PDB file of C-alpha atoms in Angstrom:
ATOM      1  CA  MET X  28      20.258  56.994 -32.062  1.00  0.00           C
ATOM      2  CA  SER X  29      19.577  54.757 -28.786  1.00  0.00           C
ATOM      3  CA  THR X  30      21.371  55.452 -25.859  1.00  0.00           C
ATOM      4  CA  LEU X  31      21.692  52.165 -24.233  1.00  0.00           C
ATOM      5  CA  LYS X  32      24.227  51.137 -22.583  1.00  0.00           C
ATOM      6  CA  PRO X  33      25.772  47.355 -23.514  1.00  0.00           C
ATOM      7  CA  GLY X  34      23.380  44.612 -22.142  1.00  0.00           C
ATOM      8  CA  GLU X  35      20.533  47.364 -21.457  1.00  0.00           C
ATOM      9  CA  GLY X  36      18.257  46.434 -23.927  1.00  0.00           C
ATOM     10  CA  TYR X  37      18.176  43.120 -23.168  1.00  0.00           C
ATOM     11  CA  LEU X  38      17.220  43.762 -19.386  1.00  0.00           C
ATOM     12  CA  MET X  39      14.755  46.065 -20.562  1.00  0.00           C
ATOM     13  CA  ALA X  40      13.394  43.436 -22.402  1.00  0.00           C
ATOM     14  CA  LEU X  41      12.915  40.913 -19.781  1.00  0.00           C
ATOM     15  CA  ALA X  42      11.990  43.376 -17.635  1.00  0.00           C
ATOM     16  CA  ASP X  43       8.820  44.634 -19.948  1.00  0.00           C
ATOM     17  CA  ILE X  44       7.970  40.925 -20.423  1.00  0.00           C
ATOM     18  CA  LEU X  45       7.815  40.552 -16.499  1.00  0.00           C
ATOM     19  CA  ARG X  46       5.538  43.677 -16.151  1.00  0.00           C
ATOM     20  CA  SER X  47       3.410  43.105 -19.504  1.00  0.00           C
ATOM     21  CA  LYS X  48       2.052  39.432 -19.208  1.00  0.00           C
ATOM     22  CA  ASP X  49      -0.312  37.677 -17.019  1.00  0.00           C
ATOM     23  CA  PHE X  50       1.792  34.634 -17.168  1.00  0.00           C
ATOM     24  CA  LEU X  51       5.058  33.629 -18.585  1.00  0.00           C
ATOM     25  CA  VAL X  52       6.433  30.529 -19.805  1.00  0.00           C
ATOM     26  CA  LEU X  53      10.587  29.905 -18.981  1.00  0.00           C
ATOM     27  CA  ALA X  54      11.814  26.738 -20.299  1.00  0.00           C
ATOM     28  CA  GLU X  55      14.917  25.269 -18.801  1.00  0.00           C
ATOM     29  CA  MET X  56      17.658  24.049 -20.762  1.00  0.00           C
ATOM     30  CA  GLU X  57      20.908  22.197 -20.053  1.00  0.00           C
ATOM     31  CA  THR X  58      24.040  23.084 -22.164  1.00  0.00           C
ATOM     32  CA  PRO X  59      25.823  19.873 -23.403  1.00  0.00           C
ATOM     33  CA  LYS X  60      28.416  18.221 -22.152  1.00  0.00           C
ATOM     34  CA  GLY X  61      31.219  19.473 -24.703  1.00  0.00           C
ATOM     35  CA  VAL X  62      31.121  21.828 -27.394  1.00  0.00           C
ATOM     36  CA  ASN X  63      28.773  19.958 -30.239  1.00  0.00           C
ATOM     37  CA  LEU X  64      25.734  22.562 -30.059  1.00  0.00           C
ATOM     38  CA  SER X  65      23.315  20.902 -32.722  1.00  0.00           C
ATOM     39  CA  ASP X  66      20.975  19.810 -30.338  1.00  0.00           C
ATOM     40  CA  PHE X  67      20.668  22.632 -27.641  1.00  0.00           C
ATOM     41  CA  VAL X  68      20.675  25.042 -30.988  1.00  0.00           C
ATOM     42  CA  GLU X  69      17.903  22.595 -32.296  1.00  0.00           C
ATOM     43  CA  ASN X  70      15.740  22.451 -29.430  1.00  0.00           C
ATOM     44  CA  ALA X  71      15.916  26.111 -28.835  1.00  0.00           C
ATOM     45  CA  ARG X  72      15.017  26.566 -32.338  1.00  0.00           C
ATOM     46  CA  HIS X  73      11.746  24.465 -31.962  1.00  0.00           C
ATOM     47  CA  ILE X  74      10.516  26.863 -28.844  1.00  0.00           C
ATOM     48  CA  LYS X  75      11.230  29.931 -30.009  1.00  0.00           C
ATOM     49  CA  GLY X  76       8.174  32.363 -30.132  1.00  0.00           C
ATOM     50  CA  ARG X  77       6.314  30.039 -27.482  1.00  0.00           C
ATOM     51  CA  VAL X  78       8.225  30.547 -24.379  1.00  0.00           C
ATOM     52  CA  ASP X  79       9.375  33.984 -22.968  1.00  0.00           C
ATOM     53  CA  ALA X  80      12.682  33.134 -21.804  1.00  0.00           C
ATOM     54  CA  VAL X  81      15.281  30.007 -21.441  1.00  0.00           C
ATOM     55  CA  LEU X  82      16.746  29.252 -18.385  1.00  0.00           C
ATOM     56  CA  ILE X  83      20.367  28.190 -18.400  1.00  0.00           C
ATOM     57  CA  PRO X  84      21.508  26.009 -15.457  1.00  0.00           C
ATOM     58  CA  ASP X  85      24.995  26.488 -13.633  1.00  0.00           C
ATOM     59  CA  MET X  86      26.390  23.363 -13.567  1.00  0.00           C
ATOM     60  CA  ALA X  87      23.666  21.470 -11.993  1.00  0.00           C
ATOM     61  CA  TYR X  88      23.854  18.580  -9.502  1.00  0.00           C
ATOM     62  CA  ALA X  89      27.528  19.430  -9.840  1.00  0.00           C
ATOM     63  CA  ILE X  90      27.780  17.864 -13.091  1.00  0.00           C
ATOM     64  CA  MET X  91      30.310  19.504 -15.611  1.00  0.00           C
ATOM     65  CA  ARG X  92      29.027  21.241 -18.583  1.00  0.00           C
ATOM     66  CA  LEU X  93      29.492  24.099 -21.145  1.00  0.00           C
ATOM     67  CA  SER X  94      29.229  27.253 -19.003  1.00  0.00           C
ATOM     68  CA  ALA X  95      25.666  28.373 -18.592  1.00  0.00           C
ATOM     69  CA  MET X  96      26.854  32.009 -19.697  1.00  0.00           C
ATOM     70  CA  ALA X  97      28.420  30.501 -23.103  1.00  0.00           C
ATOM     71  CA  GLY X  98      24.995  28.659 -23.675  1.00  0.00           C
ATOM     72  CA  ALA X  99      23.127  31.705 -22.989  1.00  0.00           C
ATOM     73  CA  VAL X 100      24.823  33.915 -25.473  1.00  0.00           C
ATOM     74  CA  VAL X 101      24.238  31.210 -27.987  1.00  0.00           C
ATOM     75  CA  LEU X 102      20.877  31.306 -27.193  1.00  0.00           C
ATOM     76  CA  LYS X 103      20.739  35.188 -27.641  1.00  0.00           C
ATOM     77  CA  GLU X 104      22.260  34.999 -31.046  1.00  0.00           C
ATOM     78  CA  GLN X 105      19.132  32.938 -31.654  1.00  0.00           C
ATOM     79  CA  GLY X 106      16.791  35.230 -30.714  1.00  0.00           C
ATOM     80  CA  LEU X 107      15.859  33.961 -27.619  1.00  0.00           C
ATOM     81  CA  GLU X 108      15.994  35.877 -24.130  1.00  0.00           C
ATOM     82  CA  ALA X 109      17.857  33.822 -21.491  1.00  0.00           C
ATOM     83  CA  ILE X 110      18.452  33.623 -17.885  1.00  0.00           C
ATOM     84  CA  VAL X 111      21.966  32.917 -16.603  1.00  0.00           C
ATOM     85  CA  GLN X 112      22.020  30.807 -13.653  1.00  0.00           C
ATOM     86  CA  PHE X 113      24.899  31.534 -10.989  1.00  0.00           C
ATOM     87  CA  SER X 114      25.784  28.962  -8.603  1.00  0.00           C
ATOM     88  CA  CYS X 115      27.249  30.187  -4.996  1.00  0.00           C
ATOM     89  CA  ARG X 116      28.874  27.067  -4.772  1.00  0.00           C
ATOM     90  CA  ASP X 117      31.312  26.921  -7.580  1.00  0.00           C
ATOM     91  CA  ARG X 118      32.821  30.670  -7.285  1.00  0.00           C
ATOM     92  CA  ASN X 119      34.123  33.384  -5.037  1.00  0.00           C
ATOM     93  CA  ARG X 120      32.866  36.803  -4.694  1.00  0.00           C
ATOM     94  CA  LEU X 121      35.603  38.154  -7.320  1.00  0.00           C
ATOM     95  CA  ALA X 122      34.514  35.988  -9.617  1.00  0.00           C
ATOM     96  CA  LEU X 123      30.727  36.118  -8.885  1.00  0.00           C
ATOM     97  CA  GLN X 124      30.963  39.800  -9.626  1.00  0.00           C
ATOM     98  CA  GLY X 125      33.198  39.976 -12.501  1.00  0.00           C
ATOM     99  CA  ASP X 126      30.920  37.134 -14.034  1.00  0.00           C
ATOM    100  CA  LEU X 127      28.037  39.469 -13.604  1.00  0.00           C
ATOM    101  CA  LEU X 128      29.550  41.960 -15.385  1.00  0.00           C
ATOM    102  CA  GLY X 129      30.539  39.966 -18.129  1.00  0.00           C
ATOM    103  CA  ALA X 130      27.143  39.225 -18.121  1.00  0.00           C
ATOM    104  CA  GLN X 131      25.812  42.704 -18.497  1.00  0.00           C
ATOM    105  CA  VAL X 132      28.235  43.529 -21.160  1.00  0.00           C
ATOM    106  CA  LEU X 133      27.364  40.420 -23.345  1.00  0.00           C
ATOM    107  CA  GLY X 134      23.736  41.454 -23.576  1.00  0.00           C
ATOM    108  CA  LEU X 135      22.686  38.757 -20.386  1.00  0.00           C
ATOM    109  CA  GLY X 136      20.771  41.403 -18.145  1.00  0.00           C
ATOM    110  CA  ALA X 137      18.938  38.624 -16.459  1.00  0.00           C
ATOM    111  CA  VAL X 138      20.566  36.157 -13.956  1.00  0.00           C
ATOM    112  CA  MET X 139      19.357  33.722 -11.067  1.00  0.00           C
ATOM    113  CA  ALA X 140      20.906  32.618  -7.872  1.00  0.00           C
ATOM    114  CA  VAL X 141      21.082  29.402  -6.389  1.00  0.00           C
ATOM    115  CA  GLU X 142      23.301  27.604  -3.714  1.00  0.00           C
ATOM    116  CA  GLY X 143      24.087  24.856  -5.622  1.00  0.00           C
ATOM    117  CA  ARG X 144      23.933  20.918  -5.089  1.00  0.00           C
ATOM    118  CA  PRO X 145      26.631  19.273  -2.701  1.00  0.00           C
ATOM    119  CA  ILE X 146      29.648  18.259  -5.023  1.00  0.00           C
ATOM    120  CA  GLU X 147      28.670  14.506  -4.198  1.00  0.00           C
ATOM    121  CA  MET X 148      25.819  14.877  -6.270  1.00  0.00           C
ATOM    122  CA  GLY X 149      28.021  15.477  -9.444  1.00  0.00           C
ATOM    123  CA  ASP X 150      30.622  13.904 -11.486  1.00  0.00           C
ATOM    124  CA  HIS X 151      34.046  15.581 -10.088  1.00  0.00           C
ATOM    125  CA  LEU X 152      34.341  14.041  -6.665  1.00  0.00           C
ATOM    126  CA  LYS X 153      37.561  15.998  -6.324  1.00  0.00           C
ATOM    127  CA  ALA X 154      36.242  19.500  -6.435  1.00  0.00           C
ATOM    128  CA  LYS X 155      36.416  22.077  -4.015  1.00  0.00           C
ATOM    129  CA  PRO X 156      33.233  23.787  -3.219  1.00  0.00           C
ATOM    130  CA  VAL X 157      33.415  27.584  -2.308  1.00  0.00           C
ATOM    131  CA  HIS X 158      30.180  28.726  -0.761  1.00  0.00           C
ATOM    132  CA  ASP X 159      32.008  32.387  -0.220  1.00  0.00           C
ATOM    133  CA  LEU X 160      28.363  34.051  -0.623  1.00  0.00           C
ATOM    134  CA  ASP X 161      25.350  32.396   0.182  1.00  0.00           C
ATOM    135  CA  VAL X 162      22.125  33.828  -2.207  1.00  0.00           C
ATOM    136  CA  PRO X 163      21.667  36.533   0.128  1.00  0.00           C
ATOM    137  CA  GLY X 164      25.113  37.153  -0.210  1.00  0.00           C
ATOM    138  CA  PHE X 165      24.899  37.175  -3.788  1.00  0.00           C
ATOM    139  CA  MET X 166      22.049  39.060  -3.932  1.00  0.00           C
ATOM    140  CA  GLU X 167      23.334  41.846  -1.695  1.00  0.00           C
ATOM    141  CA  ALA X 168      26.427  41.810  -4.344  1.00  0.00           C
ATOM    142  CA  VAL X 169      23.683  42.653  -7.241  1.00  0.00           C
ATOM    143  CA  ALA X 170      22.033  45.255  -5.779  1.00  0.00           C
ATOM    144  CA  ALA X 171      26.076  46.883  -5.004  1.00  0.00           C
ATOM    145  CA  LEU X 172      26.937  46.654  -8.556  1.00  0.00           C
ATOM    146  CA  ASN X 173      23.640  47.845  -9.479  1.00  0.00           C
ATOM    147  CA  GLN X 174      24.420  50.992  -6.891  1.00  0.00           C
ATOM    148  CA  GLY X 175      28.028  51.324  -8.844  1.00  0.00           C
ATOM    149  CA  GLN X 176      29.732  49.681  -6.253  1.00  0.00           C
ATOM    150  CA  ASP X 177      31.606  46.353  -5.926  1.00  0.00           C
ATOM    151  CA  LEU X 178      31.109  44.572  -2.619  1.00  0.00           C
ATOM    152  CA  GLY X 179      34.297  46.149  -1.441  1.00  0.00           C
ATOM    153  CA  GLY X 180      33.052  49.431  -1.769  1.00  0.00           C
ATOM    154  CA  LYS X 181      35.030  50.545  -5.542  1.00  0.00           C
ATOM    155  CA  GLU X 182      33.341  52.608  -7.249  1.00  0.00           C
ATOM    156  CA  LEU X 183      32.773  51.235 -10.914  1.00  0.00           C
ATOM    157  CA  ASN X 184      33.372  52.326 -14.022  1.00  0.00           C
ATOM    158  CA  GLY X 185      29.958  51.848 -15.555  1.00  0.00           C
ATOM    159  CA  THR X 186      26.896  50.783 -13.749  1.00  0.00           C
ATOM    160  CA  PRO X 187      25.066  47.686 -14.731  1.00  0.00           C
ATOM    161  CA  ARG X 188      21.416  46.621 -14.760  1.00  0.00           C
ATOM    162  CA  ILE X 189      21.278  43.717 -13.660  1.00  0.00           C
ATOM    163  CA  LEU X 190      17.509  41.801 -12.819  1.00  0.00           C
ATOM    164  CA  ALA X 191      18.121  39.045 -10.559  1.00  0.00           C
ATOM    165  CA  GLY X 192      16.015  36.435  -9.329  1.00  0.00           C
ATOM    166  CA  VAL X 193      16.000  32.901  -6.496  1.00  0.00           C
ATOM    167  CA  ARG X 194      15.016  29.508  -6.697  1.00  0.00           C
ATOM    168  CA  LEU X 195      13.167  28.486  -3.531  1.00  0.00           C
ATOM    169  CA  GLU X 196      14.550  24.964  -1.854  1.00  0.00           C
ATOM    170  CA  PRO X 197      11.677  22.050  -1.264  1.00  0.00           C
ATOM    171  CA  TRP X 198       9.537  22.264   1.772  1.00  0.00           C
ATOM    172  CA  VAL X 199       8.023  18.981   3.292  1.00  0.00           C
ATOM    173  CA  ASP X 200       5.214  20.883   5.347  1.00  0.00           C
ATOM    174  CA  LYS X 201       2.974  24.030   5.920  1.00  0.00           C
ATOM    175  CA  ALA X 202       5.547  25.132   8.791  1.00  0.00           C
ATOM    176  CA  GLN X 203       8.657  24.668   6.201  1.00  0.00           C
ATOM    177  CA  ALA X 204       6.406  26.659   3.882  1.00  0.00           C
ATOM    178  CA  LYS X 205       6.343  29.737   5.470  1.00  0.00           C
ATOM    179  CA  VAL X 206      10.185  29.567   6.352  1.00  0.00           C
ATOM    180  CA  ARG X 207      10.717  29.372   2.526  1.00  0.00           C
ATOM    181  CA  LEU X 208       8.127  32.162   1.945  1.00  0.00           C
ATOM    182  CA  ALA X 209      10.457  34.120   4.635  1.00  0.00           C
ATOM    183  CA  GLU X 210      13.460  33.361   2.778  1.00  0.00           C
ATOM    184  CA  ALA X 211      11.969  34.495  -0.414  1.00  0.00           C
ATOM    185  CA  LYS X 212      10.780  38.159   1.021  1.00  0.00           C
ATOM    186  CA  GLN X 213      14.647  38.367   2.454  1.00  0.00           C
ATOM    187  CA  ALA X 214      15.749  37.909  -1.540  1.00  0.00           C
ATOM    188  CA  VAL X 215      12.911  40.119  -2.638  1.00  0.00           C
ATOM    189  CA  ASP X 216      13.661  42.769  -0.061  1.00  0.00           C
ATOM    190  CA  LYS X 217      16.914  42.651  -1.629  1.00  0.00           C
ATOM    191  CA  GLY X 218      16.173  43.166  -4.903  1.00  0.00           C
ATOM    192  CA  ALA X 219      15.153  39.761  -6.219  1.00  0.00           C
ATOM    193  CA  ALA X 220      12.662  40.252  -9.091  1.00  0.00           C
ATOM    194  CA  PHE X 221      11.407  36.705  -9.188  1.00  0.00           C
ATOM    195  CA  VAL X 222      10.969  33.676  -7.943  1.00  0.00           C
ATOM    196  CA  ILE X 223      10.916  29.945  -8.921  1.00  0.00           C
ATOM    197  CA  THR X 224       9.460  27.425  -6.652  1.00  0.00           C
ATOM    198  CA  PRO X 225      10.279  23.383  -6.759  1.00  0.00           C
ATOM    199  CA  PRO X 226       8.893  21.416  -9.326  1.00  0.00           C
ATOM    200  CA  VAL X 227       4.636  21.097  -8.611  1.00  0.00           C
ATOM    201  CA  PHE X 228       2.749  17.834  -8.869  1.00  0.00           C
ATOM    202  CA  ASP X 229      -0.318  18.785  -7.442  1.00  0.00           C
ATOM    203  CA  PRO X 230      -2.021  22.440  -8.738  1.00  0.00           C
ATOM    204  CA  GLY X 231      -4.752  22.638  -6.045  1.00  0.00           C
ATOM    205  CA  ASP X 232      -2.340  22.149  -3.184  1.00  0.00           C
ATOM    206  CA  PHE X 233       0.159  24.646  -4.600  1.00  0.00           C
ATOM    207  CA  ALA X 234      -2.734  27.486  -4.862  1.00  0.00           C
ATOM    208  CA  SER X 235      -2.846  27.201  -1.410  1.00  0.00           C
ATOM    209  CA  PHE X 236       0.784  28.213  -1.098  1.00  0.00           C
ATOM    210  CA  MET X 237       0.393  30.843  -3.542  1.00  0.00           C
ATOM    211  CA  GLU X 238      -2.081  32.612  -1.703  1.00  0.00           C
ATOM    212  CA  GLU X 239       0.680  33.293   0.874  1.00  0.00           C
ATOM    213  CA  ALA X 240       3.183  33.328  -1.752  1.00  0.00           C
ATOM    214  CA  LYS X 241       0.816  36.997  -3.346  1.00  0.00           C
ATOM    215  CA  GLU X 242       2.919  38.854  -0.468  1.00  0.00           C
ATOM    216  CA  LEU X 243       5.841  38.785  -2.209  1.00  0.00           C
ATOM    217  CA  GLY X 244       4.917  41.360  -4.847  1.00  0.00           C
ATOM    218  CA  VAL X 245       6.984  39.584  -7.228  1.00  0.00           C
ATOM    219  CA  PRO X 246       6.270  37.167  -9.922  1.00  0.00           C
ATOM    220  CA  VAL X 247       6.248  33.567  -8.921  1.00  0.00           C
ATOM    221  CA  PHE X 248       7.126  30.978 -11.371  1.00  0.00           C
ATOM    222  CA  ALA X 249       5.858  26.880 -10.463  1.00  0.00           C
ATOM    223  CA  SER X 250       8.743  24.687 -11.917  1.00  0.00           C
ATOM    224  CA  VAL X 251       6.838  21.755 -13.970  1.00  0.00           C
ATOM    225  CA  MET X 252       8.809  18.836 -14.044  1.00  0.00           C
ATOM    226  CA  LEU X 253       8.184  16.229 -16.994  1.00  0.00           C
ATOM    227  CA  LEU X 254       8.325  12.529 -15.674  1.00  0.00           C
ATOM    228  CA  LYS X 255       9.795   9.879 -17.679  1.00  0.00           C
ATOM    229  CA  SER X 256       8.490   6.786 -16.265  1.00  0.00           C
ATOM    230  CA  VAL X 257       6.543   5.153 -13.010  1.00  0.00           C
ATOM    231  CA  GLY X 258      10.509   4.299 -11.846  1.00  0.00           C
ATOM    232  CA  MET X 259      11.334   8.318 -12.227  1.00  0.00           C
ATOM    233  CA  ALA X 260       7.893   9.102 -10.284  1.00  0.00           C
ATOM    234  CA  ARG X 261       8.656   6.202  -7.488  1.00  0.00           C
ATOM    235  CA  TYR X 262      11.764   7.131  -6.617  1.00  0.00           C
ATOM    236  CA  MET X 263      11.565  11.222  -6.562  1.00  0.00           C
ATOM    237  CA  ASN X 264       8.399  10.395  -3.848  1.00  0.00           C
ATOM    238  CA  GLN X 265      11.017   8.165  -1.839  1.00  0.00           C
ATOM    239  CA  ASN X 266      14.233  10.241  -2.303  1.00  0.00           C
ATOM    240  CA  LEU X 267      13.106  13.905  -3.017  1.00  0.00           C
ATOM    241  CA  PRO X 268      12.043  15.775   0.139  1.00  0.00           C
ATOM    242  CA  GLY X 269       8.601  17.821  -0.570  1.00  0.00           C
ATOM    243  CA  VAL X 270       7.905  15.762  -3.721  1.00  0.00           C
ATOM    244  CA  ASN X 271       4.551  13.836  -3.243  1.00  0.00           C
ATOM    245  CA  ILE X 272       3.313  12.797  -6.588  1.00  0.00           C
ATOM    246  CA  SER X 273       0.028  11.074  -6.296  1.00  0.00           C
ATOM    247  CA  GLU X 274      -0.865   7.443  -7.202  1.00  0.00           C
ATOM    248  CA  ASP X 275      -3.619   8.116  -9.534  1.00  0.00           C
ATOM    249  CA  VAL X 276      -0.905  10.126 -11.769  1.00  0.00           C
ATOM    250  CA  ILE X 277       1.528   6.872 -11.360  1.00  0.00           C
ATOM    251  CA  ARG X 278      -1.151   4.909 -11.873  1.00  0.00           C
ATOM    252  CA  ARG X 279      -2.153   6.911 -15.345  1.00  0.00           C
ATOM    253  CA  ILE X 280       1.592   6.368 -16.536  1.00  0.00           C
ATOM    254  CA  ARG X 281       1.559   2.728 -15.706  1.00  0.00           C
ATOM    255  CA  MET X 282      -1.613   1.806 -17.425  1.00  0.00           C
ATOM    256  CA  ALA X 283      -1.040   4.137 -20.822  1.00  0.00           C
ATOM    257  CA  SER X 284       0.043   2.193 -23.955  1.00  0.00           C
ATOM    258  CA  ASP X 285       2.157   5.367 -24.886  1.00  0.00           C
ATOM    259  CA  ARG X 286       3.822   6.054 -21.345  1.00  0.00           C
ATOM    260  CA  THR X 287       6.036   9.282 -22.762  1.00  0.00           C
ATOM    261  CA  GLY X 288       2.951  10.617 -24.130  1.00  0.00           C
ATOM    262  CA  GLU X 289       1.126  10.402 -21.292  1.00  0.00           C
ATOM    263  CA  CYS X 290       3.706  11.901 -19.089  1.00  0.00           C
ATOM    264  CA  VAL X 291       3.832  14.988 -21.699  1.00  0.00           C
ATOM    265  CA  LYS X 292       0.197  15.127 -21.584  1.00  0.00           C
ATOM    266  CA  ILE X 293       0.383  15.204 -17.356  1.00  0.00           C
ATOM    267  CA  ALA X 294       2.854  18.051 -17.624  1.00  0.00           C
ATOM    268  CA  GLY X 295       0.661  19.997 -20.152  1.00  0.00           C
ATOM    269  CA  GLU X 296      -2.397  19.429 -17.838  1.00  0.00           C
ATOM    270  CA  THR X 297      -0.279  20.587 -14.857  1.00  0.00           C
ATOM    271  CA  VAL X 298       0.834  24.403 -17.038  1.00  0.00           C
ATOM    272  CA  ALA X 299      -2.729  24.615 -18.069  1.00  0.00           C
ATOM    273  CA  GLU X 300      -3.963  24.206 -14.236  1.00  0.00           C
ATOM    274  CA  LEU X 301      -1.292  26.502 -13.200  1.00  0.00           C
ATOM    275  CA  ARG X 302      -2.447  29.625 -15.128  1.00  0.00           C
ATOM    276  CA  LYS X 303      -4.706  29.895 -12.367  1.00  0.00           C
ATOM    277  CA  ALA X 304      -2.477  29.837  -9.565  1.00  0.00           C
ATOM    278  CA  CYS X 305       0.803  31.609 -10.358  1.00  0.00           C
ATOM    279  CA  GLN X 306       2.402  34.098 -12.815  1.00  0.00           C
ATOM    280  CA  GLY X 307       4.177  31.788 -14.955  1.00  0.00           C
ATOM    281  CA  VAL X 308       5.840  28.425 -15.148  1.00  0.00           C
ATOM    282  CA  LEU X 309       9.574  26.925 -16.088  1.00  0.00           C
ATOM    283  CA  LEU X 310       9.461  23.924 -18.055  1.00  0.00           C
ATOM    284  CA  VAL X 311      12.213  21.109 -16.654  1.00  0.00           C
ATOM    285  CA  THR X 312      12.468  18.063 -18.891  1.00  0.00           C
ATOM    286  CA  THR X 313      16.300  17.253 -17.989  1.00  0.00           C
ATOM    287  CA  GLY X 314      17.150  16.201 -20.770  1.00  0.00           C
ATOM    288  CA  TRP X 315      13.835  15.741 -23.005  1.00  0.00           C
ATOM    289  CA  GLU X 316      14.403  19.280 -24.451  1.00  0.00           C
ATOM    290  CA  ASN X 317      12.622  18.248 -27.800  1.00  0.00           C
ATOM    291  CA  ARG X 318       9.614  17.033 -25.783  1.00  0.00           C
ATOM    292  CA  MET X 319       8.865  20.967 -24.747  1.00  0.00           C
ATOM    293  CA  PRO X 320       6.685  21.511 -28.157  1.00  0.00           C
ATOM    294  CA  GLU X 321       4.601  18.543 -27.332  1.00  0.00           C
ATOM    295  CA  ILE X 322       4.355  19.909 -23.542  1.00  0.00           C
ATOM    296  CA  LEU X 323       3.311  23.613 -24.776  1.00  0.00           C
ATOM    297  CA  SER X 324       0.360  22.271 -27.335  1.00  0.00           C
ATOM    298  CA  SER X 325      -1.211  20.188 -24.546  1.00  0.00           C
ATOM    299  CA  ALA X 326      -1.265  22.704 -22.700  1.00  0.00           C
ATOM    300  CA  GLY X 327      -3.105  24.762 -25.187  1.00  0.00           C
ATOM    301  CA  MET X 328       0.042  27.415 -25.380  1.00  0.00           C
TER     302      MET X 328
END
């Protein structure tokens, strides 16, 4: 008879994957804005067995969607491992701790903390941001819960085993990259088991960053974002700090007879190149989750 408590089997499975595989593939999948799960489930089925886990964003870019925890439960029922994202923007410490315990008893032992993008970026401009805890505070909450106490110092009736990771903010130069690494080291020291980077468009430059990031001592996953058009690439270059998509890449997309196919190929090539640099990738397709199987095939995976 198993002696595992609720949630432990799932946690240990993901922890074992982190320890045992040289290169992991994660896929980011947004929940629907509503309750129609048909596309969400269909896209998940197409990557089942081809990715190691699925990351479910938590109201990314302050856009209201079905809760990340609900989406993760649905994917768990489909036989996929899931990582539930928690945005510090939207909950105070009571709600964060309660939802962390809730995720655990639902068999969702892996989570990731983010600050959350500004409300002004989203579709509910009258919403009130919370930011009771920042990411380091979130990690302290996880550490306390894993030790059998809440942030108020009260003993828990049943101790969870939560596996937590963090996402790095972008950097624009080497000096800021060192700041990001210092922030990641703080998170690791507080218990973070993995780190996810911003989108990588230059694997060669990223390899230099990883030489220093190895000191973190935990798996580092590079985000690989699927570009959708020349316009998207140029917009990101002009408006997102730290993004530098080369003119060669933009020219490839512009000159291709099948621009969408070329974007998929570029993403696949990036994944393949990053196998030499880090412990894994996070595929980010921003609504084009149906293209993930093509990206994996293009990457030879």
